[in-house]
Amino acid sequence: MNVAEFEALRVFTSEYLQFPPFVSAFNEIDRLVQLYRQTSVAQHLLVTGESGTGKTTLCKALVERYPRATLPERDVVPVLVVPIPPAATIASVAEAMLARLGDPAPTTGTTSAKTARAARLSRACGVELLMFDEANHIQDRGQSPTQYMVGDWLKGLMDDVQVPTVLLGLPRVEDLLRVNEQLRRRFTRRLQMALGQDPDNSIETQCLRLFTSLTPSLPVPFNKGVTTWSELAYRLHAATDGRVAYVKSLLIGAIRLVFEREVSEITLAELETAFTAEIWPQGVGALNPFCPNFDFRRLDRAGEPFERGALVDRPSRRRAHAA
Ligand SMILES: Nc1ncnc2c1ncn2[C@@H]1O[C@H](COP(=O)(O)OP(=O)(O)O)[C@@H](O)[C@H]1O
Ligand SMILES: [Mg+2]
């Protein structure tokens, strides 16, 4: 990768995109913190979205809004993000929380000692917002009692620490709340990260907006050619399922082509190649949303990238492993 390409990618990926569900979720969580600061009332929120809709990025944005500080006598951690480990147990979640709080020996002690320490440290560090990311990992053990126990543990911890708590995860986290009444009562407020909740604009239109908000950061102009805006919107939605991660991957693939092929503009042909390279290797011909003879349908059948409930291996991760 040459310096110019590196710089183009840096510019392209440097800013938070202010797309509507991201902004709503950010503002709502910010409101929870402000409410807590002013009244000590702790309200909670469930944020769901498919993989690549921006949940982890939302956690990062809140950490930046309320950054950590190191005082001479203690660390201040206003926002504590705890990623729930795969196949979560009470011990592993408590350890993850202790590690994030800077506990020097998170694995030491019995489960209840760890839990008590996590609550104590949270108070000592002035935590004002708890964010549990990847909450769907609580369900990875299916119907086993662990799922209930971790849910109950979380409820107990929330009662103990008494700060606003946000649970983030895949849409199936709703099932977890369905079977755990105590948790359900605490998470009556819910938000979805998916595009398509704006009654005034179709999901395709929102997808097109997300795309066009990114095109000014490209190193060369985007040219849609003879394709109409509404057709482009349809193709973009089919290619990305309206998930910010895929809209970005598509354009990152296009940037790579700009440097590889030295093209002076990005057209549907570049997007076609980028879709196959970055999103779905089998997506060629009628299965490629940017191909002239695309099938004009959603790619959500079995084996396709947006199959419902499928665990899609995100392109960015694949490359990170390959590198
Ligand atoms: N608001 C945003 N602005 C810019 N990029 C974003 C935004 N939200 C997500 N992304 C990008 O999309 C990708 C996936 O986001 P992530 O937060 O990991 O999704 P999730 O946690 O829902 O799977 C990341 O590469 C991230 O940089
Ligand atoms: Mg995530």
XYZ file of C-alpha atoms and ligand atoms in Angstrom:
351
model
C 0.000 0.000 0.000
C 1.504 3.355 -0.970
C 1.427 6.532 1.103
C -1.326 8.203 -0.954
C -3.590 5.169 -0.603
C -2.873 4.980 3.115
C -3.739 8.651 3.498
C -6.933 8.262 1.418
C -8.070 5.411 3.670
C -7.190 7.359 6.793
C -9.280 10.348 5.680
C -12.093 8.048 4.698
C -12.277 6.197 7.997
C -11.420 9.004 10.393
C -14.844 10.424 11.266
C -17.997 9.194 12.915
C -20.872 9.161 10.473
C -23.933 10.832 11.901
C -26.587 8.537 10.418
C -30.041 8.740 12.066
C -30.123 5.584 14.288
C -26.564 6.266 15.479
C -27.404 9.864 16.369
C -30.656 8.865 18.130
C -28.921 6.181 20.182
C -26.029 8.496 21.070
C -28.375 11.290 22.158
C -30.581 8.949 24.152
C -27.594 7.498 26.042
C -26.206 10.976 26.603
C -29.568 11.927 28.053
C -29.349 8.978 30.474
C -25.992 10.251 31.740
C -27.262 13.819 32.131
C -30.390 12.638 33.924
C -28.272 10.565 36.283
C -25.911 13.483 36.964
C -28.742 15.812 37.786
C -31.145 13.519 39.658
C -29.292 10.231 40.448
C -32.098 8.452 38.570
C -30.748 5.445 36.664
C -32.689 4.617 33.500
C -31.585 1.795 31.241
C -31.626 1.103 27.508
C -31.436 -1.885 25.183
C -29.757 -1.264 21.797
C -30.080 -3.999 19.194
C -28.751 -4.308 15.665
C -27.293 -6.866 13.283
C -23.548 -7.237 13.042
C -21.969 -4.156 11.440
C -24.669 -1.644 12.364
C -22.382 0.391 14.641
C -23.040 -0.832 18.200
C -19.401 -1.141 19.276
C -18.631 2.183 17.583
C -21.430 3.755 19.616
C -19.724 2.558 22.817
C -16.443 4.114 21.624
C -18.168 7.404 20.828
C -19.553 7.565 24.384
C -16.166 6.820 25.898
C -14.799 9.742 23.870
C -17.653 11.958 25.016
C -16.884 11.137 28.678
C -13.183 10.237 28.677
C -11.266 8.527 31.455
C -9.118 10.698 33.706
C -6.233 9.881 36.005
C -6.293 11.833 39.248
C -3.416 11.597 41.731
C -5.459 9.412 44.092
C -7.653 7.409 41.693
C -8.758 6.670 38.127
C -12.054 8.158 36.972
C -13.977 6.037 34.469
C -17.264 7.801 33.661
C -18.232 5.273 30.950
C -17.395 1.624 31.498
C -17.726 -0.575 28.403
C -17.690 -4.296 29.153
C -17.672 -6.649 26.172
C -19.503 -9.833 27.254
C -17.144 -12.755 26.530
C -18.288 -15.634 24.280
C -20.324 -18.295 26.120
C -20.558 -15.956 29.090
C -20.532 -17.223 32.650
C -20.935 -15.052 35.725
C -17.248 -15.449 36.510
C -16.103 -14.502 33.006
C -18.354 -11.426 32.849
C -17.230 -10.270 36.292
C -13.598 -10.776 35.234
C -14.148 -8.798 32.029
C -15.608 -6.000 34.093
C -12.753 -6.053 36.606
C -10.188 -5.999 33.803
C -11.835 -2.913 32.284
C -11.799 -1.229 35.682
C -8.054 -1.782 35.940
C -8.179 -4.466 38.652
C -4.652 -5.910 38.835
C -5.842 -9.532 39.320
C -9.280 -9.941 37.709
C -9.268 -13.759 37.957
C -8.552 -13.848 41.684
C -11.245 -14.794 44.215
C -14.574 -16.562 44.243
C -17.316 -15.475 41.872
C -19.122 -13.528 44.568
C -15.894 -11.863 45.684
C -15.262 -10.795 42.074
C -18.770 -9.420 41.781
C -18.470 -7.449 45.011
C -15.112 -6.098 43.873
C -16.530 -5.088 40.481
C -19.352 -3.144 42.145
C -16.992 -1.517 44.648
C -14.456 -0.551 41.983
C -17.212 0.874 39.755
C -18.248 3.201 42.552
C -14.646 4.085 43.402
C -13.938 4.943 39.750
C -17.043 7.124 39.520
C -18.725 5.042 36.803
C -21.799 6.909 35.561
C -22.720 4.676 32.632
C -22.341 0.928 32.197
C -22.366 -0.464 28.647
C -22.469 -4.234 28.129
C -21.585 -4.906 24.477
C -22.197 -8.262 22.713
C -24.959 -9.117 25.178
C -26.047 -11.908 22.819
C -23.107 -13.904 24.154
C -25.206 -14.431 27.271
C -27.422 -16.636 25.104
C -24.680 -18.725 23.571
C -25.406 -21.533 25.980
C -28.916 -21.861 24.604
C -31.482 -22.837 27.190
C -29.003 -23.802 29.914
C -29.498 -22.316 33.383
C -26.341 -20.239 32.852
C -28.317 -17.878 30.649
C -30.731 -17.182 33.481
C -27.979 -16.967 36.040
C -25.988 -14.413 34.048
C -29.201 -12.450 33.497
C -29.935 -12.498 37.215
C -26.368 -11.575 38.022
C -26.613 -8.566 35.727
C -29.855 -7.481 37.352
C -28.267 -7.794 40.827
C -25.218 -5.821 39.746
C -27.392 -3.060 38.293
C -29.317 -2.817 41.585
C -26.060 -2.632 43.452
C -24.233 -0.056 41.302
C -27.359 1.953 40.399
C -26.094 3.773 37.329
C -27.672 3.907 33.857
C -26.949 0.658 32.032
C -27.023 0.005 28.293
C -27.189 -3.509 26.904
C -26.069 -3.832 23.254
C -26.334 -6.893 21.061
C -27.799 -8.722 18.087
C -31.585 -8.601 17.688
C -31.916 -11.996 19.400
C -31.065 -10.313 22.720
C -34.778 -9.512 22.757
C -35.322 -13.250 23.343
C -33.134 -13.107 26.424
C -35.371 -10.417 27.863
C -38.468 -12.355 26.895
C -37.440 -15.247 29.159
C -36.070 -13.093 31.983
C -38.856 -10.980 33.394
C -36.677 -9.127 35.900
C -34.329 -7.938 33.162
C -37.224 -7.135 30.889
C -38.660 -4.723 33.439
C -35.349 -2.894 33.607
C -35.003 -2.584 29.823
C -38.349 -1.252 28.710
C -36.589 1.424 26.635
C -35.301 -0.035 23.396
C -33.635 1.294 20.251
C -32.625 -0.362 17.005
C -29.480 0.509 15.068
C -30.854 -0.631 11.692
C -31.742 1.941 9.081
C -35.371 1.958 7.976
C -37.198 3.292 11.006
C -37.825 6.746 9.607
C -41.457 6.835 8.415
C -40.691 9.670 5.980
C -37.841 8.024 4.090
C -37.517 4.528 2.670
C -34.644 2.353 3.816
C -33.215 2.601 0.292
C -33.202 6.396 0.497
C -31.487 6.304 3.879
C -28.922 3.927 2.491
C -28.260 6.271 -0.414
C -27.825 9.159 2.050
C -25.306 7.201 4.038
C -23.419 6.448 0.818
C -23.500 10.044 -0.440
C -22.369 11.320 2.957
C -19.194 9.330 2.334
C -18.520 10.106 -1.333
C -16.994 13.581 -0.655
C -14.238 11.816 1.322
C -13.266 9.642 -1.651
C -9.964 10.422 -3.386
C -11.726 10.687 -6.810
C -15.307 11.676 -7.740
C -18.158 9.170 -7.765
C -20.063 9.053 -11.061
C -23.344 7.149 -11.121
C -23.554 7.295 -14.931
C -27.029 6.838 -16.422
C -28.395 4.995 -13.380
C -31.178 6.949 -11.635
C -30.798 7.884 -7.964
C -33.691 5.643 -6.975
C -32.191 2.684 -8.819
C -28.814 3.342 -7.221
C -30.538 3.490 -3.820
C -32.116 0.082 -4.447
C -28.800 -1.428 -5.531
C -26.996 0.026 -2.510
C -29.537 -1.363 -0.099
C -29.306 -4.803 -1.716
C -25.502 -4.687 -1.487
C -25.192 -3.502 2.105
C -28.452 -4.367 3.861
C -28.305 -0.777 5.126
C -25.444 -1.598 7.510
C -22.811 1.078 7.907
C -20.009 -1.512 7.978
C -20.853 -2.746 4.461
C -21.356 0.715 3.001
C -17.870 1.531 4.223
C -16.333 -1.769 3.042
C -17.763 -1.196 -0.406
C -16.150 2.221 -0.672
C -12.890 1.044 0.880
C -12.783 -1.625 -1.861
C -13.437 1.089 -4.443
C -10.594 3.229 -3.038
C -8.257 0.268 -3.395
C -9.236 -0.022 -7.086
C -8.623 3.689 -7.624
C -4.974 3.144 -6.704
C -4.562 -0.309 -8.260
C -6.078 0.616 -11.629
C -5.384 4.330 -11.531
C -8.982 5.190 -12.414
C -10.051 8.848 -12.307
C -13.585 8.227 -11.042
C -15.594 5.591 -9.195
C -18.488 4.180 -11.193
C -20.866 1.248 -10.777
C -18.204 -0.958 -12.378
C -15.820 -0.262 -9.466
C -18.615 -0.904 -6.977
C -19.348 -4.197 -8.742
C -15.747 -5.369 -8.316
C -15.613 -4.047 -4.755
C -18.794 -5.925 -3.796
C -17.291 -9.255 -4.857
C -13.939 -8.476 -3.246
C -15.172 -7.007 0.029
C -18.656 -8.291 0.752
C -19.447 -11.559 -0.992
C -17.037 -13.588 -3.176
C -19.951 -15.518 -4.740
C -21.699 -12.246 -5.585
C -21.199 -12.172 -9.339
C -23.554 -11.600 -12.292
C -27.218 -11.654 -11.249
C -26.107 -11.888 -7.617
C -24.073 -8.680 -7.777
C -26.198 -5.588 -7.033
C -23.989 -3.387 -9.260
C -23.966 -5.723 -12.247
C -26.133 -4.545 -15.184
C -28.078 -7.829 -15.066
C -28.623 -7.901 -11.296
C -31.667 -9.848 -10.138
C -33.117 -6.862 -8.230
C -33.938 -8.657 -5.023
C -32.603 -8.807 -1.468
C -29.668 -11.145 -0.919
C -31.185 -12.832 2.118
C -31.716 -16.407 0.972
C -29.824 -19.316 2.529
C -26.094 -18.976 1.890
C -26.388 -15.314 0.856
C -24.703 -12.544 2.827
C -27.834 -11.165 4.492
C -29.516 -14.449 5.318
C -31.648 -13.741 8.360
C -29.951 -14.633 11.622
C -26.733 -15.600 9.834
C -23.410 -14.842 11.448
C -21.655 -12.970 8.680
C -17.896 -12.866 8.860
C -17.209 -9.224 8.277
C -14.794 -8.459 5.462
C -12.656 -6.122 7.546
C -12.123 -8.902 10.088
C -11.314 -11.452 7.432
C -8.589 -9.271 6.080
C -7.227 -8.540 9.518
C -6.814 -12.292 10.056
C -5.296 -12.857 6.655
C -2.785 -10.037 7.110
N -21.053 6.074 13.185
C -20.092 5.486 12.473
N -19.253 6.226 11.743
C -18.274 5.681 11.020
N -18.043 4.371 10.947
C -18.851 3.562 11.644
C -19.910 4.068 12.437
N -20.551 3.018 13.019
C -19.901 1.927 12.597
N -18.890 2.233 11.774
C -17.951 1.314 11.122
O -18.641 0.121 10.790
C -17.901 -1.022 11.190
C -18.712 -1.895 12.114
O -19.091 -1.167 13.245
P -19.272 -1.837 14.665
O -19.500 -0.719 15.601
O -18.166 -2.786 14.964
O -20.625 -2.668 14.455
P -21.313 -3.721 15.421
O -20.682 -3.593 16.779
O -22.760 -3.333 15.410
O -21.092 -5.060 14.788
C -16.613 -0.509 11.820
O -15.594 -0.632 10.858
C -16.875 0.934 12.114
O -15.724 1.701 11.926
Mg -19.810 -5.027 17.979
